[in-house]
């Protein structure tokens, strides 16, 4: 037994060496799509046209003809107030107008035979004008008991309860035109000179070719156009506000959703751009990237010359060619000759 106990440790086999770690990395292939820098700005979508609808007169709501999410045409009645008080006032004004007109006609006829003075004719005419003005006021008040859509859109939200008494100008529902949406973004100072130029906002769309990507549907890209651009910076953030509009087409995109605007300024075209975080500096401070060999899926250093920084991208002046594949994630954990695999 002693002999067995002495000899048994010698019978143990050494564990096999651990397999080399194959690190997953995101890989970018240099090509035409890298010839322009992409500037990205987050924002929130809103309706290009929105109205907080309110009655011009006060009263009790007796009917809502639309529900939240209903599509309405321009001029469609969306809600009604109890019209009885306004109807009675209108009928009284109409009767007063009839009397004023009849009196004016009698005075005018009498004036033709010099039975009344010119002043009496003037007073009768003024009385008739006042009656017509009061009639128009009461007619408008009667018309205002119906809330009509000023433009085609979607009833986004009801703000009051059924049969609630509301004051004049008190918002009761929100109407939105979602056929065209807009997004506001804040542009940093360093990007303004790159994207806006000195020719105002008229041709900014052509210069930056903006696109909108909605967070909930990242696989869809919507062309956009610049409609407003503030030329004065915000005092606190030192950013410039830009408003862009886009057509959601058949996608279910609604106001309040988050999105981002992607701009590709033509001024930054003609050179290669890669994510700035894909570059590393060696011990001498010289920048390089990790070049991936597609045959062996191993990496090696490739020295590069850097140019201008635009957003999250950096300009590559030399060191890369079309068709090269570089690692753009986990670059600080890579070593010369390390094997990698594509991270999908």
mmCIF file of C-alpha atoms in Angstrom:
data_model
loop_
_atom_site.group_PDB
_atom_site.id
_atom_site.type_symbol
_atom_site.label_atom_id
_atom_site.label_comp_id
_atom_site.label_asym_id
_atom_site.label_seq_id
_atom_site.Cartn_x
_atom_site.Cartn_y
_atom_site.Cartn_z
ATOM 1 C CA UNK A 1 0.000 0.000 0.000
ATOM 2 C CA UNK A 2 2.892 2.367 0.816
ATOM 3 C CA UNK A 3 4.411 1.638 -2.557
ATOM 4 C CA UNK A 4 1.105 2.328 -4.276
ATOM 5 C CA UNK A 5 0.658 5.593 -2.382
ATOM 6 C CA UNK A 6 4.115 6.726 -3.410
ATOM 7 C CA UNK A 7 3.720 5.768 -7.022
ATOM 8 C CA UNK A 8 0.156 7.049 -7.556
ATOM 9 C CA UNK A 9 1.042 10.774 -7.920
ATOM 10 C CA UNK A 10 3.301 9.890 -10.803
ATOM 11 C CA UNK A 11 0.357 8.350 -12.639
ATOM 12 C CA UNK A 12 -1.621 11.606 -12.789
ATOM 13 C CA UNK A 13 -1.803 13.293 -16.237
ATOM 14 C CA UNK A 14 -1.192 17.011 -16.657
ATOM 15 C CA UNK A 15 -4.411 18.922 -17.714
ATOM 16 C CA UNK A 16 -4.432 19.980 -21.378
ATOM 17 C CA UNK A 17 -3.566 23.624 -22.033
ATOM 18 C CA UNK A 18 -6.549 25.995 -22.274
ATOM 19 C CA UNK A 19 -7.522 26.819 -25.847
ATOM 20 C CA UNK A 20 -6.581 30.329 -26.963
ATOM 21 C CA UNK A 21 -9.283 32.930 -26.485
ATOM 22 C CA UNK A 22 -10.918 33.989 -29.737
ATOM 23 C CA UNK A 23 -12.180 37.461 -29.008
ATOM 24 C CA UNK A 24 -15.371 38.674 -30.761
ATOM 25 C CA UNK A 25 -14.996 42.086 -32.392
ATOM 26 C CA UNK A 26 -17.062 44.283 -34.642
ATOM 27 C CA UNK A 27 -15.451 44.563 -38.051
ATOM 28 C CA UNK A 28 -15.713 47.454 -40.490
ATOM 29 C CA UNK A 29 -14.751 47.052 -44.141
ATOM 30 C CA UNK A 30 -13.334 50.167 -45.720
ATOM 31 C CA UNK A 31 -15.234 51.182 -48.837
ATOM 32 C CA UNK A 32 -17.300 53.895 -50.482
ATOM 33 C CA UNK A 33 -19.646 54.124 -47.510
ATOM 34 C CA UNK A 34 -16.692 55.297 -45.395
ATOM 35 C CA UNK A 35 -16.019 58.250 -47.707
ATOM 36 C CA UNK A 36 -18.256 60.599 -45.710
ATOM 37 C CA UNK A 37 -18.468 61.402 -42.023
ATOM 38 C CA UNK A 38 -21.741 60.818 -40.201
ATOM 39 C CA UNK A 39 -22.879 63.273 -37.574
ATOM 40 C CA UNK A 40 -25.604 62.020 -35.218
ATOM 41 C CA UNK A 41 -27.930 64.033 -32.986
ATOM 42 C CA UNK A 42 -30.643 62.616 -30.707
ATOM 43 C CA UNK A 43 -34.093 64.156 -30.554
ATOM 44 C CA UNK A 44 -37.791 63.565 -29.981
ATOM 45 C CA UNK A 45 -40.410 63.344 -32.696
ATOM 46 C CA UNK A 46 -43.402 65.659 -32.702
ATOM 47 C CA UNK A 47 -46.192 66.490 -35.095
ATOM 48 C CA UNK A 48 -45.301 69.123 -37.651
ATOM 49 C CA UNK A 49 -48.756 70.638 -37.084
ATOM 50 C CA UNK A 50 -50.558 70.406 -33.744
ATOM 51 C CA UNK A 51 -53.488 72.298 -32.237
ATOM 52 C CA UNK A 52 -54.849 72.308 -28.700
ATOM 53 C CA UNK A 53 -58.494 72.605 -29.658
ATOM 54 C CA UNK A 54 -60.811 74.759 -27.512
ATOM 55 C CA UNK A 55 -64.310 76.202 -27.845
ATOM 56 C CA UNK A 56 -64.577 79.947 -28.400
ATOM 57 C CA UNK A 57 -67.556 80.026 -26.017
ATOM 58 C CA UNK A 58 -68.265 78.402 -22.666
ATOM 59 C CA UNK A 59 -70.854 75.706 -22.020
ATOM 60 C CA UNK A 60 -71.488 72.060 -21.291
ATOM 61 C CA UNK A 61 -70.176 69.451 -23.701
ATOM 62 C CA UNK A 62 -73.020 67.271 -24.908
ATOM 63 C CA UNK A 63 -71.196 65.159 -27.486
ATOM 64 C CA UNK A 64 -67.751 64.016 -28.590
ATOM 65 C CA UNK A 65 -67.921 62.791 -32.178
ATOM 66 C CA UNK A 66 -64.349 61.452 -32.322
ATOM 67 C CA UNK A 67 -62.273 59.133 -30.187
ATOM 68 C CA UNK A 68 -58.553 59.138 -29.537
ATOM 69 C CA UNK A 69 -56.776 57.855 -32.625
ATOM 70 C CA UNK A 70 -59.597 58.738 -35.035
ATOM 71 C CA UNK A 71 -58.627 60.343 -38.337
ATOM 72 C CA UNK A 72 -60.618 63.484 -39.149
ATOM 73 C CA UNK A 73 -60.973 65.616 -42.256
ATOM 74 C CA UNK A 74 -60.622 69.368 -42.339
ATOM 75 C CA UNK A 75 -63.846 70.986 -41.152
ATOM 76 C CA UNK A 76 -65.172 67.853 -39.450
ATOM 77 C CA UNK A 77 -67.139 68.424 -36.228
ATOM 78 C CA UNK A 78 -65.268 66.876 -33.305
ATOM 79 C CA UNK A 79 -67.352 68.000 -30.304
ATOM 80 C CA UNK A 80 -70.499 69.995 -29.498
ATOM 81 C CA UNK A 81 -71.694 72.206 -26.644
ATOM 82 C CA UNK A 82 -75.289 72.537 -25.466
ATOM 83 C CA UNK A 83 -76.539 75.179 -27.962
ATOM 84 C CA UNK A 84 -79.907 76.096 -26.405
ATOM 85 C CA UNK A 85 -78.883 79.357 -24.729
ATOM 86 C CA UNK A 86 -76.997 80.486 -27.817
ATOM 87 C CA UNK A 87 -79.894 79.487 -30.074
ATOM 88 C CA UNK A 88 -82.341 81.608 -28.069
ATOM 89 C CA UNK A 89 -79.992 84.590 -28.115
ATOM 90 C CA UNK A 90 -79.582 84.161 -31.884
ATOM 91 C CA UNK A 91 -83.347 84.089 -32.451
ATOM 92 C CA UNK A 92 -83.782 87.230 -30.342
ATOM 93 C CA UNK A 93 -81.062 88.999 -32.329
ATOM 94 C CA UNK A 94 -82.636 87.875 -35.580
ATOM 95 C CA UNK A 95 -86.021 89.266 -34.517
ATOM 96 C CA UNK A 96 -84.424 92.548 -33.488
ATOM 97 C CA UNK A 97 -82.760 92.745 -36.880
ATOM 98 C CA UNK A 98 -86.098 92.244 -38.649
ATOM 99 C CA UNK A 99 -87.651 95.080 -36.627
ATOM 100 C CA UNK A 100 -84.692 97.377 -37.241
ATOM 101 C CA UNK A 101 -84.792 96.731 -40.960
ATOM 102 C CA UNK A 102 -88.558 97.368 -41.146
ATOM 103 C CA UNK A 103 -88.190 100.604 -39.203
ATOM 104 C CA UNK A 104 -85.355 101.761 -41.447
ATOM 105 C CA UNK A 105 -87.418 101.059 -44.563
ATOM 106 C CA UNK A 106 -90.385 103.041 -43.177
ATOM 107 C CA UNK A 107 -88.177 105.994 -42.301
ATOM 108 C CA UNK A 108 -86.538 105.877 -45.717
ATOM 109 C CA UNK A 109 -89.895 105.911 -47.464
ATOM 110 C CA UNK A 110 -91.045 108.800 -45.292
ATOM 111 C CA UNK A 111 -87.873 110.698 -46.109
ATOM 112 C CA UNK A 112 -88.668 110.518 -49.809
ATOM 113 C CA UNK A 113 -91.749 112.723 -49.143
ATOM 114 C CA UNK A 114 -89.862 114.911 -46.669
ATOM 115 C CA UNK A 115 -91.990 113.574 -43.790
ATOM 116 C CA UNK A 116 -88.910 112.957 -41.611
ATOM 117 C CA UNK A 117 -85.579 114.641 -41.224
ATOM 118 C CA UNK A 118 -82.295 113.410 -42.589
ATOM 119 C CA UNK A 119 -81.096 112.849 -39.019
ATOM 120 C CA UNK A 120 -83.921 110.415 -38.370
ATOM 121 C CA UNK A 121 -82.928 108.438 -41.449
ATOM 122 C CA UNK A 122 -79.315 108.355 -40.234
ATOM 123 C CA UNK A 123 -80.383 107.165 -36.773
ATOM 124 C CA UNK A 124 -82.591 104.431 -38.249
ATOM 125 C CA UNK A 125 -79.777 103.240 -40.458
ATOM 126 C CA UNK A 126 -77.365 103.133 -37.488
ATOM 127 C CA UNK A 127 -79.915 101.146 -35.487
ATOM 128 C CA UNK A 128 -80.214 98.675 -38.356
ATOM 129 C CA UNK A 129 -76.400 98.358 -38.608
ATOM 130 C CA UNK A 130 -76.156 97.671 -34.873
ATOM 131 C CA UNK A 131 -78.818 95.001 -35.107
ATOM 132 C CA UNK A 132 -76.977 93.306 -37.958
ATOM 133 C CA UNK A 133 -73.710 93.406 -35.992
ATOM 134 C CA UNK A 134 -75.371 91.841 -32.937
ATOM 135 C CA UNK A 135 -76.902 89.191 -35.168
ATOM 136 C CA UNK A 136 -73.473 88.331 -36.600
ATOM 137 C CA UNK A 137 -72.023 88.087 -33.059
ATOM 138 C CA UNK A 138 -74.761 85.709 -31.898
ATOM 139 C CA UNK A 139 -74.510 83.704 -35.121
ATOM 140 C CA UNK A 140 -70.785 83.226 -34.534
ATOM 141 C CA UNK A 141 -71.410 82.209 -30.916
ATOM 142 C CA UNK A 142 -73.933 79.666 -32.152
ATOM 143 C CA UNK A 143 -71.463 78.350 -34.736
ATOM 144 C CA UNK A 144 -68.776 78.138 -32.054
ATOM 145 C CA UNK A 145 -70.784 75.548 -30.107
ATOM 146 C CA UNK A 146 -69.352 73.102 -32.664
ATOM 147 C CA UNK A 147 -65.624 72.375 -32.546
ATOM 148 C CA UNK A 148 -64.327 71.779 -36.080
ATOM 149 C CA UNK A 149 -60.950 70.499 -37.263
ATOM 150 C CA UNK A 150 -58.869 73.310 -38.807
ATOM 151 C CA UNK A 151 -56.780 70.781 -40.755
ATOM 152 C CA UNK A 152 -56.899 67.039 -41.515
ATOM 153 C CA UNK A 153 -55.236 64.980 -38.817
ATOM 154 C CA UNK A 154 -55.601 62.578 -35.918
ATOM 155 C CA UNK A 155 -57.392 63.217 -32.635
ATOM 156 C CA UNK A 156 -54.435 62.531 -30.364
ATOM 157 C CA UNK A 157 -55.915 63.028 -26.889
ATOM 158 C CA UNK A 158 -59.114 64.065 -25.129
ATOM 159 C CA UNK A 159 -58.376 66.480 -22.299
ATOM 160 C CA UNK A 160 -61.773 66.726 -20.555
ATOM 161 C CA UNK A 161 -64.544 64.369 -19.498
ATOM 162 C CA UNK A 162 -67.840 63.778 -21.277
ATOM 163 C CA UNK A 163 -70.590 66.284 -20.371
ATOM 164 C CA UNK A 164 -68.086 68.511 -18.580
ATOM 165 C CA UNK A 165 -68.732 72.255 -18.453
ATOM 166 C CA UNK A 166 -65.802 74.109 -19.982
ATOM 167 C CA UNK A 167 -64.746 77.716 -20.190
ATOM 168 C CA UNK A 168 -64.003 79.505 -23.427
ATOM 169 C CA UNK A 169 -60.442 78.930 -24.672
ATOM 170 C CA UNK A 170 -60.072 75.886 -22.358
ATOM 171 C CA UNK A 171 -58.369 73.078 -24.348
ATOM 172 C CA UNK A 172 -60.585 70.023 -24.709
ATOM 173 C CA UNK A 173 -58.630 67.870 -27.186
ATOM 174 C CA UNK A 174 -55.392 67.733 -29.158
ATOM 175 C CA UNK A 175 -55.391 67.458 -32.950
ATOM 176 C CA UNK A 176 -52.196 66.435 -34.748
ATOM 177 C CA UNK A 177 -51.250 66.200 -38.391
ATOM 178 C CA UNK A 178 -49.059 63.086 -38.438
ATOM 179 C CA UNK A 179 -48.704 62.914 -42.213
ATOM 180 C CA UNK A 180 -45.542 64.964 -41.735
ATOM 181 C CA UNK A 181 -43.461 64.759 -38.574
ATOM 182 C CA UNK A 182 -40.613 66.878 -37.305
ATOM 183 C CA UNK A 183 -37.729 66.507 -34.924
ATOM 184 C CA UNK A 184 -35.693 69.151 -33.116
ATOM 185 C CA UNK A 185 -31.997 68.538 -32.437
ATOM 186 C CA UNK A 186 -29.188 70.479 -30.781
ATOM 187 C CA UNK A 187 -26.045 70.891 -32.903
ATOM 188 C CA UNK A 188 -22.715 71.537 -31.119
ATOM 189 C CA UNK A 189 -20.614 74.528 -32.088
ATOM 190 C CA UNK A 190 -17.886 72.392 -33.669
ATOM 191 C CA UNK A 191 -20.387 70.849 -36.124
ATOM 192 C CA UNK A 192 -22.126 74.083 -37.124
ATOM 193 C CA UNK A 193 -19.269 75.330 -39.270
ATOM 194 C CA UNK A 194 -19.016 71.916 -40.908
ATOM 195 C CA UNK A 195 -22.702 71.498 -41.716
ATOM 196 C CA UNK A 196 -24.290 74.927 -42.080
ATOM 197 C CA UNK A 197 -21.821 76.968 -44.127
ATOM 198 C CA UNK A 198 -22.404 80.680 -44.632
ATOM 199 C CA UNK A 199 -25.364 80.614 -47.014
ATOM 200 C CA UNK A 200 -28.215 80.402 -44.514
ATOM 201 C CA UNK A 201 -30.607 77.486 -44.234
ATOM 202 C CA UNK A 202 -32.065 77.425 -47.745
ATOM 203 C CA UNK A 203 -29.635 74.870 -49.134
ATOM 204 C CA UNK A 204 -28.678 73.216 -45.821
ATOM 205 C CA UNK A 205 -30.639 70.079 -46.711
ATOM 206 C CA UNK A 206 -28.545 69.592 -49.840
ATOM 207 C CA UNK A 207 -25.318 70.197 -47.918
ATOM 208 C CA UNK A 208 -25.926 67.777 -45.039
ATOM 209 C CA UNK A 209 -28.406 65.297 -46.602
ATOM 210 C CA UNK A 210 -30.115 64.568 -43.263
ATOM 211 C CA UNK A 211 -31.893 61.319 -42.435
ATOM 212 C CA UNK A 212 -34.016 60.270 -39.458
ATOM 213 C CA UNK A 213 -33.737 56.898 -37.714
ATOM 214 C CA UNK A 214 -36.499 56.087 -35.206
ATOM 215 C CA UNK A 215 -35.285 54.178 -32.140
ATOM 216 C CA UNK A 216 -38.117 51.628 -32.276
ATOM 217 C CA UNK A 217 -37.514 50.760 -35.964
ATOM 218 C CA UNK A 218 -33.744 51.139 -36.490
ATOM 219 C CA UNK A 219 -33.837 49.329 -39.833
ATOM 220 C CA UNK A 220 -35.839 52.149 -41.472
ATOM 221 C CA UNK A 221 -34.240 55.384 -42.655
ATOM 222 C CA UNK A 222 -36.404 58.395 -43.539
ATOM 223 C CA UNK A 223 -35.032 61.243 -45.682
ATOM 224 C CA UNK A 224 -35.507 64.590 -43.945
ATOM 225 C CA UNK A 225 -35.304 68.263 -44.782
ATOM 226 C CA UNK A 226 -34.178 71.201 -42.678
ATOM 227 C CA UNK A 227 -37.004 73.689 -42.068
ATOM 228 C CA UNK A 228 -35.507 75.892 -39.344
ATOM 229 C CA UNK A 229 -32.036 76.597 -38.030
ATOM 230 C CA UNK A 230 -31.292 78.928 -35.129
ATOM 231 C CA UNK A 231 -28.260 81.110 -35.789
ATOM 232 C CA UNK A 232 -27.955 82.059 -32.111
ATOM 233 C CA UNK A 233 -26.613 79.507 -29.650
ATOM 234 C CA UNK A 234 -28.456 78.474 -26.512
ATOM 235 C CA UNK A 235 -26.953 80.398 -23.595
ATOM 236 C CA UNK A 236 -26.611 77.328 -21.371
ATOM 237 C CA UNK A 237 -25.759 74.468 -23.734
ATOM 238 C CA UNK A 238 -23.985 76.513 -26.429
ATOM 239 C CA UNK A 239 -25.748 74.460 -29.085
ATOM 240 C CA UNK A 240 -27.754 75.547 -32.103
ATOM 241 C CA UNK A 241 -31.320 74.242 -32.526
ATOM 242 C CA UNK A 242 -32.353 72.786 -35.874
ATOM 243 C CA UNK A 243 -35.820 71.596 -36.913
ATOM 244 C CA UNK A 244 -36.206 68.920 -39.559
ATOM 245 C CA UNK A 245 -39.314 67.414 -41.152
ATOM 246 C CA UNK A 246 -39.776 63.938 -42.596
ATOM 247 C CA UNK A 247 -42.550 61.750 -43.978
ATOM 248 C CA UNK A 248 -43.224 58.570 -41.956
ATOM 249 C CA UNK A 249 -44.679 56.904 -45.083
ATOM 250 C CA UNK A 250 -46.334 53.613 -44.054
ATOM 251 C CA UNK A 251 -44.412 53.225 -40.783
ATOM 252 C CA UNK A 252 -46.148 53.524 -37.417
ATOM 253 C CA UNK A 253 -44.263 56.548 -36.156
ATOM 254 C CA UNK A 254 -45.972 58.792 -33.620
ATOM 255 C CA UNK A 255 -45.149 62.052 -31.824
ATOM 256 C CA UNK A 256 -43.216 61.499 -28.624
ATOM 257 C CA UNK A 257 -41.026 58.699 -29.990
ATOM 258 C CA UNK A 258 -37.272 59.058 -29.701
ATOM 259 C CA UNK A 259 -35.100 59.213 -32.800
ATOM 260 C CA UNK A 260 -31.809 60.515 -34.117
ATOM 261 C CA UNK A 261 -30.834 62.661 -37.051
ATOM 262 C CA UNK A 262 -27.910 61.481 -39.179
ATOM 263 C CA UNK A 263 -26.157 64.141 -41.243
ATOM 264 C CA UNK A 264 -23.453 63.534 -43.848
ATOM 265 C CA UNK A 265 -21.988 66.948 -44.773
ATOM 266 C CA UNK A 266 -20.722 67.127 -48.351
ATOM 267 C CA UNK A 267 -17.823 69.237 -47.104
ATOM 268 C CA UNK A 268 -16.475 66.119 -45.381
ATOM 269 C CA UNK A 269 -16.694 63.908 -48.487
ATOM 270 C CA UNK A 270 -13.824 62.439 -50.479
ATOM 271 C CA UNK A 271 -11.753 60.838 -47.701
ATOM 272 C CA UNK A 272 -12.055 57.787 -45.476
ATOM 273 C CA UNK A 273 -13.816 58.076 -42.123
ATOM 274 C CA UNK A 274 -13.871 55.495 -39.335
ATOM 275 C CA UNK A 275 -15.178 55.525 -35.748
ATOM 276 C CA UNK A 276 -12.749 57.508 -33.628
ATOM 277 C CA UNK A 277 -12.780 54.837 -30.897
ATOM 278 C CA UNK A 278 -11.281 52.333 -33.373
ATOM 279 C CA UNK A 279 -7.919 54.134 -33.236
ATOM 280 C CA UNK A 280 -5.212 53.604 -30.589
ATOM 281 C CA UNK A 281 -1.926 55.365 -29.863
ATOM 282 C CA UNK A 282 1.248 53.310 -29.400
ATOM 283 C CA UNK A 283 3.975 54.026 -26.851
ATOM 284 C CA UNK A 284 5.378 56.744 -29.083
ATOM 285 C CA UNK A 285 1.975 58.392 -29.478
ATOM 286 C CA UNK A 286 1.560 57.265 -33.087
ATOM 287 C CA UNK A 287 -2.019 56.255 -34.041
ATOM 288 C CA UNK A 288 -2.790 52.821 -35.428
ATOM 289 C CA UNK A 289 -5.741 50.491 -36.025
ATOM 290 C CA UNK A 290 -6.083 46.718 -35.870
ATOM 291 C CA UNK A 291 -6.197 45.295 -39.379
ATOM 292 C CA UNK A 292 -8.066 41.964 -39.636
ATOM 293 C CA UNK A 293 -6.796 39.338 -42.095
ATOM 294 C CA UNK A 294 -9.973 37.655 -43.423
ATOM 295 C CA UNK A 295 -8.110 34.418 -44.331
ATOM 296 C CA UNK A 296 -6.752 33.732 -40.831
ATOM 297 C CA UNK A 297 -8.981 36.076 -38.779
ATOM 298 C CA UNK A 298 -5.921 37.400 -36.982
ATOM 299 C CA UNK A 299 -5.108 41.036 -36.300
ATOM 300 C CA UNK A 300 -2.029 43.145 -36.897
ATOM 301 C CA UNK A 301 -1.194 46.780 -36.383
ATOM 302 C CA UNK A 302 -1.630 49.237 -39.243
ATOM 303 C CA UNK A 303 -0.266 52.742 -38.734
ATOM 304 C CA UNK A 304 -2.590 55.512 -39.894
ATOM 305 C CA UNK A 305 -2.523 59.288 -40.226
ATOM 306 C CA UNK A 306 -5.477 61.071 -38.651
ATOM 307 C CA UNK A 307 -7.188 64.214 -39.878
ATOM 308 C CA UNK A 308 -10.287 66.122 -38.846
ATOM 309 C CA UNK A 309 -12.697 64.905 -36.160
ATOM 310 C CA UNK A 310 -16.417 65.109 -36.985
ATOM 311 C CA UNK A 311 -18.889 63.829 -34.439
ATOM 312 C CA UNK A 312 -17.909 60.251 -33.565
ATOM 313 C CA UNK A 313 -15.839 59.778 -36.718
ATOM 314 C CA UNK A 314 -12.242 60.649 -37.499
ATOM 315 C CA UNK A 315 -10.698 61.312 -40.887
ATOM 316 C CA UNK A 316 -8.060 58.846 -42.154
ATOM 317 C CA UNK A 317 -5.533 60.592 -44.355
ATOM 318 C CA UNK A 318 -3.379 57.519 -45.074
ATOM 319 C CA UNK A 319 -2.810 53.926 -43.988
ATOM 320 C CA UNK A 320 -6.040 52.274 -45.162
ATOM 321 C CA UNK A 321 -7.395 51.250 -48.556
ATOM 322 C CA UNK A 322 -10.731 50.072 -49.898
ATOM 323 C CA UNK A 323 -11.330 46.460 -48.937
ATOM 324 C CA UNK A 324 -9.335 46.603 -45.699
ATOM 325 C CA UNK A 325 -11.125 45.237 -42.654
ATOM 326 C CA UNK A 326 -10.510 46.777 -39.254
ATOM 327 C CA UNK A 327 -11.689 46.002 -35.735
ATOM 328 C CA UNK A 328 -13.881 48.738 -34.254
ATOM 329 C CA UNK A 329 -14.741 47.220 -30.847
ATOM 330 C CA UNK A 330 -12.637 45.865 -28.005
ATOM 331 C CA UNK A 331 -9.532 47.295 -29.624
ATOM 332 C CA UNK A 332 -7.697 47.844 -26.324
ATOM 333 C CA UNK A 333 -7.836 44.103 -25.526
ATOM 334 C CA UNK A 334 -6.282 42.981 -28.831
ATOM 335 C CA UNK A 335 -2.666 41.954 -29.303
ATOM 336 C CA UNK A 336 -0.493 41.398 -32.363
ATOM 337 C CA UNK A 337 -1.423 38.113 -34.093
ATOM 338 C CA UNK A 338 -4.461 37.495 -31.867
ATOM 339 C CA UNK A 339 -7.248 35.464 -33.440
ATOM 340 C CA UNK A 340 -10.658 37.107 -33.522
ATOM 341 C CA UNK A 341 -14.147 36.304 -34.750
ATOM 342 C CA UNK A 342 -16.810 38.539 -36.185
ATOM 343 C CA UNK A 343 -19.282 39.850 -33.624
ATOM 344 C CA UNK A 344 -22.717 40.025 -35.227
#
